[in-house]
Amino acid sequence: MRILSVTVKNVRMHEELTVDFDRERTVVVGPNESGKSTLVDAIERVLCYPHRSTADNLDGLKPRAGGGPPEVSLKFERHGRTYVIHKVFKGQQAAARL
């Protein structure tokens, strides 16, 4: 599996951010508290956590400035086919699609 891009919306300090990954390498750099770890955390959550996560899991994604529920979309390639996982983390009203 090769990750092609990730989009986060209403996740911690990111209102909306898309990062496209290079086929060879991608380096994420920035000052402290700029959202680098948030990006990695969002990738982990979209791949490993259920979209109807507990309140404890949701607290780690909640936006700092209000807004809607946290959303993460991950575009990836596997065996020559492209897929997108999109999850809206909103407790029992959450949604996920592939």
CSV table of N, CA and C in Angstrom, one decimal:
chain,number,residue,atom,x,y,z
A,1,MET,N,0.8,-1.2,0.0
A,1,MET,CA,0.0,0.0,0.0
A,1,MET,C,0.9,1.2,0.0
A,2,ARG,N,0.5,2.2,-0.8
A,2,ARG,CA,1.3,3.5,-0.9
A,2,ARG,C,0.3,4.6,-0.6
A,3,ILE,N,0.6,5.4,0.4
A,3,ILE,CA,-0.3,6.6,0.7
A,3,ILE,C,0.0,7.7,-0.3
A,4,LEU,N,-1.0,8.2,-1.0
A,4,LEU,CA,-0.9,9.2,-2.0
A,4,LEU,C,-1.2,10.6,-1.4
A,5,SER,N,-2.2,10.7,-0.5
A,5,SER,CA,-2.5,12.0,0.1
A,5,SER,C,-3.3,11.8,1.3
A,6,VAL,N,-3.4,12.9,2.1
A,6,VAL,CA,-4.2,12.9,3.3
A,6,VAL,C,-4.8,14.3,3.4
A,7,THR,N,-6.1,14.3,3.7
A,7,THR,CA,-6.8,15.6,3.9
A,7,THR,C,-7.4,15.6,5.3
A,8,VAL,N,-7.2,16.6,6.1
A,8,VAL,CA,-7.8,16.7,7.4
A,8,VAL,C,-8.6,17.9,7.4
A,9,LYS,N,-9.8,17.8,8.1
A,9,LYS,CA,-10.7,19.0,8.2
A,9,LYS,C,-11.2,19.0,9.7
A,10,ASN,N,-11.1,20.2,10.3
A,10,ASN,CA,-11.5,20.4,11.7
A,10,ASN,C,-10.7,19.4,12.6
A,11,VAL,N,-9.5,19.3,12.4
A,11,VAL,CA,-8.6,18.4,13.2
A,11,VAL,C,-7.6,19.3,13.9
A,12,ARG,N,-7.8,19.4,15.2
A,12,ARG,CA,-6.9,20.3,16.1
A,12,ARG,C,-6.7,21.7,15.5
A,13,MET,N,-5.5,22.1,15.1
A,13,MET,CA,-5.3,23.4,14.6
A,13,MET,C,-5.6,23.5,13.1
A,14,HIS,N,-5.9,22.4,12.4
A,14,HIS,CA,-6.1,22.5,11.0
A,14,HIS,C,-7.6,22.6,10.6
A,15,GLU,N,-7.9,23.7,10.1
A,15,GLU,CA,-9.3,23.9,9.6
A,15,GLU,C,-9.5,23.0,8.4
A,16,GLU,N,-8.6,23.0,7.4
A,16,GLU,CA,-8.5,22.1,6.3
A,16,GLU,C,-7.1,22.1,5.7
A,17,LEU,N,-6.6,20.9,5.5
A,17,LEU,CA,-5.2,20.8,5.0
A,17,LEU,C,-5.1,19.5,4.2
A,18,THR,N,-4.5,19.6,3.0
A,18,THR,CA,-4.3,18.5,2.2
A,18,THR,C,-2.8,18.4,2.0
A,19,VAL,N,-2.2,17.2,2.2
A,19,VAL,CA,-0.8,16.9,1.9
A,19,VAL,C,-0.7,15.8,0.9
A,20,ASP,N,-0.1,16.1,-0.3
A,20,ASP,CA,0.2,15.1,-1.3
A,20,ASP,C,1.6,14.5,-1.0
A,21,PHE,N,1.7,13.2,-1.1
A,21,PHE,CA,2.9,12.5,-0.8
A,21,PHE,C,3.6,12.1,-2.1
A,22,ASP,N,4.9,12.4,-2.1
A,22,ASP,CA,5.8,12.1,-3.3
A,22,ASP,C,5.9,10.5,-3.3
A,23,ARG,N,6.1,10.0,-4.5
A,23,ARG,CA,6.3,8.6,-4.7
A,23,ARG,C,7.6,8.1,-4.0
A,24,GLU,N,8.6,8.9,-4.0
A,24,GLU,CA,9.9,8.5,-3.4
A,24,GLU,C,10.0,8.8,-1.9
A,25,ARG,N,9.7,10.1,-1.5
A,25,ARG,CA,9.8,10.4,-0.1
A,25,ARG,C,9.0,11.7,0.1
A,26,THR,N,8.5,11.8,1.3
A,26,THR,CA,7.9,13.1,1.8
A,26,THR,C,8.4,13.4,3.2
A,27,VAL,N,8.9,14.6,3.3
A,27,VAL,CA,9.4,15.1,4.6
A,27,VAL,C,8.5,16.2,5.1
A,28,VAL,N,7.9,16.0,6.3
A,28,VAL,CA,7.1,17.1,6.9
A,28,VAL,C,7.9,17.8,7.9
A,29,VAL,N,8.1,19.1,7.7
A,29,VAL,CA,8.8,19.9,8.6
A,29,VAL,C,8.0,21.2,9.0
A,30,GLY,N,8.4,21.7,10.1
A,30,GLY,CA,7.7,22.9,10.6
A,30,GLY,C,8.1,23.2,12.0
A,31,PRO,N,7.8,24.4,12.5
A,31,PRO,CA,8.1,24.7,13.9
A,31,PRO,C,7.3,23.9,14.9
A,32,ASN,N,7.7,23.9,16.1
A,32,ASN,CA,6.9,23.2,17.2
A,32,ASN,C,5.5,23.7,17.2
A,33,GLU,N,4.6,22.8,17.4
A,33,GLU,CA,3.1,23.1,17.5
A,33,GLU,C,2.5,23.6,16.2
A,34,SER,N,3.1,23.2,15.1
A,34,SER,CA,2.6,23.6,13.8
A,34,SER,C,1.7,22.5,13.2
A,35,GLY,N,1.6,21.3,13.8
A,35,GLY,CA,0.6,20.3,13.3
A,35,GLY,C,1.2,19.1,12.6
A,36,LYS,N,2.5,18.9,12.7
A,36,LYS,CA,3.2,17.8,12.1
A,36,LYS,C,2.7,16.5,12.8
A,37,SER,N,2.7,16.4,14.1
A,37,SER,CA,2.2,15.2,14.8
A,37,SER,C,0.7,15.0,14.5
A,38,THR,N,0.0,16.0,14.4
A,38,THR,CA,-1.4,16.0,14.1
A,38,THR,C,-1.7,15.2,12.8
A,39,LEU,N,-0.9,15.5,11.8
A,39,LEU,CA,-1.0,14.9,10.5
A,39,LEU,C,-0.8,13.4,10.7
A,40,VAL,N,0.3,13.0,11.4
A,40,VAL,CA,0.6,11.6,11.6
A,40,VAL,C,-0.5,10.9,12.4
A,41,ASP,N,-1.0,11.6,13.4
A,41,ASP,CA,-2.1,11.0,14.2
A,41,ASP,C,-3.3,10.8,13.4
A,42,ALA,N,-3.7,11.7,12.5
A,42,ALA,CA,-4.9,11.6,11.7
A,42,ALA,C,-4.7,10.4,10.8
A,43,ILE,N,-3.6,10.2,10.2
A,43,ILE,CA,-3.4,9.0,9.4
A,43,ILE,C,-3.6,7.7,10.2
A,44,GLU,N,-3.0,7.7,11.4
A,44,GLU,CA,-3.2,6.5,12.2
A,44,GLU,C,-4.7,6.3,12.5
A,45,ARG,N,-5.4,7.3,12.9
A,45,ARG,CA,-6.8,7.2,13.2
A,45,ARG,C,-7.6,6.7,12.1
A,46,VAL,N,-7.4,7.2,10.9
A,46,VAL,CA,-8.2,6.8,9.8
A,46,VAL,C,-8.0,5.4,9.4
A,47,LEU,N,-6.7,4.9,9.6
A,47,LEU,CA,-6.4,3.5,9.3
A,47,LEU,C,-6.7,2.5,10.4
A,48,CYS,N,-6.6,2.9,11.7
A,48,CYS,CA,-6.6,2.0,12.8
A,48,CYS,C,-7.8,2.1,13.7
A,49,TYR,N,-8.5,3.3,13.7
A,49,TYR,CA,-9.5,3.5,14.7
A,49,TYR,C,-10.9,3.4,14.1
A,50,PRO,N,-11.9,2.9,14.8
A,50,PRO,CA,-13.3,2.9,14.3
A,50,PRO,C,-13.8,4.3,14.2
A,51,HIS,N,-14.6,4.6,13.3
A,51,HIS,CA,-15.1,6.0,13.1
A,51,HIS,C,-16.1,6.3,14.2
A,52,ARG,N,-16.7,5.3,14.9
A,52,ARG,CA,-17.5,5.6,16.0
A,52,ARG,C,-16.7,5.4,17.3
A,53,SER,N,-15.6,6.1,17.4
A,53,SER,CA,-14.7,6.0,18.5
A,53,SER,C,-15.3,6.6,19.8
A,54,THR,N,-14.7,6.2,20.9
A,54,THR,CA,-15.1,6.7,22.2
A,54,THR,C,-14.8,8.2,22.3
A,55,ALA,N,-15.3,8.8,23.3
A,55,ALA,CA,-15.1,10.3,23.6
A,55,ALA,C,-13.6,10.5,23.8
A,56,ASP,N,-12.9,9.6,24.4
A,56,ASP,CA,-11.5,9.7,24.7
A,56,ASP,C,-10.7,9.8,23.4
A,57,ASN,N,-11.0,9.0,22.4
A,57,ASN,CA,-10.4,9.0,21.1
A,57,ASN,C,-10.7,10.2,20.3
A,58,LEU,N,-11.9,10.7,20.5
A,58,LEU,CA,-12.4,11.9,19.7
A,58,LEU,C,-11.7,13.2,20.3
A,59,ASP,N,-11.5,13.2,21.6
A,59,ASP,CA,-10.8,14.4,22.2
A,59,ASP,C,-9.5,14.7,21.5
A,60,GLY,N,-8.8,13.7,21.1
A,60,GLY,CA,-7.5,14.0,20.5
A,60,GLY,C,-7.6,14.6,19.1
A,61,LEU,N,-8.7,14.6,18.5
A,61,LEU,CA,-8.9,15.2,17.2
A,61,LEU,C,-9.7,16.5,17.1
A,62,LYS,N,-10.4,16.8,18.2
A,62,LYS,CA,-11.3,18.0,18.2
A,62,LYS,C,-10.5,19.2,17.8
A,63,PRO,N,-11.2,20.1,17.0
A,63,PRO,CA,-10.6,21.3,16.6
A,63,PRO,C,-10.5,22.3,17.7
A,64,ARG,N,-9.4,23.1,17.7
A,64,ARG,CA,-9.2,24.0,18.8
A,64,ARG,C,-10.1,25.2,18.7
A,65,ALA,N,-10.6,25.6,17.5
A,65,ALA,CA,-11.4,26.8,17.3
A,65,ALA,C,-12.8,26.4,17.0
A,66,GLY,N,-13.4,25.4,17.5
A,66,GLY,CA,-14.8,25.0,17.2
A,66,GLY,C,-14.8,24.4,15.8
A,67,GLY,N,-15.9,24.7,15.1
A,67,GLY,CA,-16.0,24.1,13.7
A,67,GLY,C,-16.8,22.8,13.8
A,68,GLY,N,-16.9,22.1,12.7
A,68,GLY,CA,-17.6,20.8,12.7
A,68,GLY,C,-16.8,19.7,13.2
A,69,PRO,N,-17.4,18.5,13.0
A,69,PRO,CA,-16.7,17.3,13.5
A,69,PRO,C,-15.4,17.0,12.8
A,70,PRO,N,-14.4,16.4,13.4
A,70,PRO,CA,-13.2,16.1,12.7
A,70,PRO,C,-13.4,15.1,11.5
A,71,GLU,N,-12.7,15.4,10.4
A,71,GLU,CA,-12.8,14.5,9.2
A,71,GLU,C,-11.4,14.2,8.7
A,72,VAL,N,-11.2,13.0,8.2
A,72,VAL,CA,-10.0,12.6,7.6
A,72,VAL,C,-10.2,11.8,6.4
A,73,SER,N,-9.6,12.2,5.3
A,73,SER,CA,-9.6,11.4,4.0
A,73,SER,C,-8.2,11.0,3.7
A,74,LEU,N,-8.1,9.7,3.4
A,74,LEU,CA,-6.8,9.1,3.0
A,74,LEU,C,-6.9,8.5,1.7
A,75,LYS,N,-6.1,9.0,0.7
A,75,LYS,CA,-6.1,8.4,-0.6
A,75,LYS,C,-4.8,7.5,-0.7
A,76,PHE,N,-5.1,6.2,-1.2
A,76,PHE,CA,-3.9,5.3,-1.2
A,76,PHE,C,-4.1,4.4,-2.5
A,77,GLU,N,-3.0,3.8,-2.8
A,77,GLU,CA,-2.9,2.9,-3.9
A,77,GLU,C,-2.5,1.5,-3.5
A,78,ARG,N,-3.2,0.5,-4.0
A,78,ARG,CA,-2.8,-0.9,-3.7
A,78,ARG,C,-3.1,-1.8,-4.9
A,79,HIS,N,-2.1,-2.5,-5.3
A,79,HIS,CA,-2.1,-3.4,-6.5
A,79,HIS,C,-2.6,-2.6,-7.7
A,80,GLY,N,-2.2,-1.4,-7.9
A,80,GLY,CA,-2.5,-0.6,-9.1
A,80,GLY,C,-3.9,0.1,-9.0
A,81,ARG,N,-4.6,-0.1,-8.0
A,81,ARG,CA,-5.9,0.5,-7.9
A,81,ARG,C,-5.9,1.6,-6.8
A,82,THR,N,-6.6,2.7,-7.0
A,82,THR,CA,-6.6,3.8,-6.1
A,82,THR,C,-7.9,3.8,-5.2
A,83,TYR,N,-7.8,4.0,-3.9
A,83,TYR,CA,-8.9,4.0,-3.0
A,83,TYR,C,-8.9,5.3,-2.1
A,84,VAL,N,-10.0,5.6,-1.6
A,84,VAL,CA,-10.1,6.7,-0.6
A,84,VAL,C,-10.9,6.3,0.6
A,85,ILE,N,-10.3,6.4,1.8
A,85,ILE,CA,-11.0,6.2,3.0
A,85,ILE,C,-11.4,7.5,3.5
A,86,HIS,N,-12.7,7.7,3.8
A,86,HIS,CA,-13.1,9.0,4.4
A,86,HIS,C,-13.9,8.7,5.7
A,87,LYS,N,-13.4,9.3,6.8
A,87,LYS,CA,-14.1,9.1,8.1
A,87,LYS,C,-14.4,10.4,8.7
A,88,VAL,N,-15.7,10.5,9.2
A,88,VAL,CA,-16.1,11.6,10.0
A,88,VAL,C,-16.2,11.1,11.4
A,89,PHE,N,-15.4,11.7,12.3
A,89,PHE,CA,-15.4,11.2,13.7
A,89,PHE,C,-16.4,12.0,14.5
A,90,LYS,N,-17.6,11.5,14.8
A,90,LYS,CA,-18.6,12.2,15.5
A,90,LYS,C,-19.4,11.3,16.4
A,91,GLY,N,-18.7,10.5,17.2
A,91,GLY,CA,-19.4,9.5,18.1
A,91,GLY,C,-20.4,8.6,17.4
A,92,GLN,N,-21.5,8.5,17.9
A,92,GLN,CA,-22.5,7.6,17.3
A,92,GLN,C,-23.1,8.0,16.0
A,93,GLN,N,-22.9,9.3,15.6
A,93,GLN,CA,-23.4,9.8,14.4
A,93,GLN,C,-22.3,9.9,13.3
A,94,ALA,N,-21.2,9.1,13.6
A,94,ALA,CA,-20.0,9.1,12.7
A,94,ALA,C,-20.3,8.4,11.4
A,95,ALA,N,-19.5,8.6,10.4
A,95,ALA,CA,-19.6,8.0,9.1
A,95,ALA,C,-18.3,7.6,8.6
A,96,ALA,N,-18.3,6.5,7.8
A,96,ALA,CA,-17.1,6.1,7.1
A,96,ALA,C,-17.4,5.5,5.7
A,97,ARG,N,-16.6,5.8,4.8
A,97,ARG,CA,-16.8,5.2,3.4
A,97,ARG,C,-15.5,4.9,2.8
A,98,LEU,N,-15.5,3.9,1.9
A,98,LEU,CA,-14.3,3.6,1.1
A,98,LEU,C,-14.6,3.7,-0.3
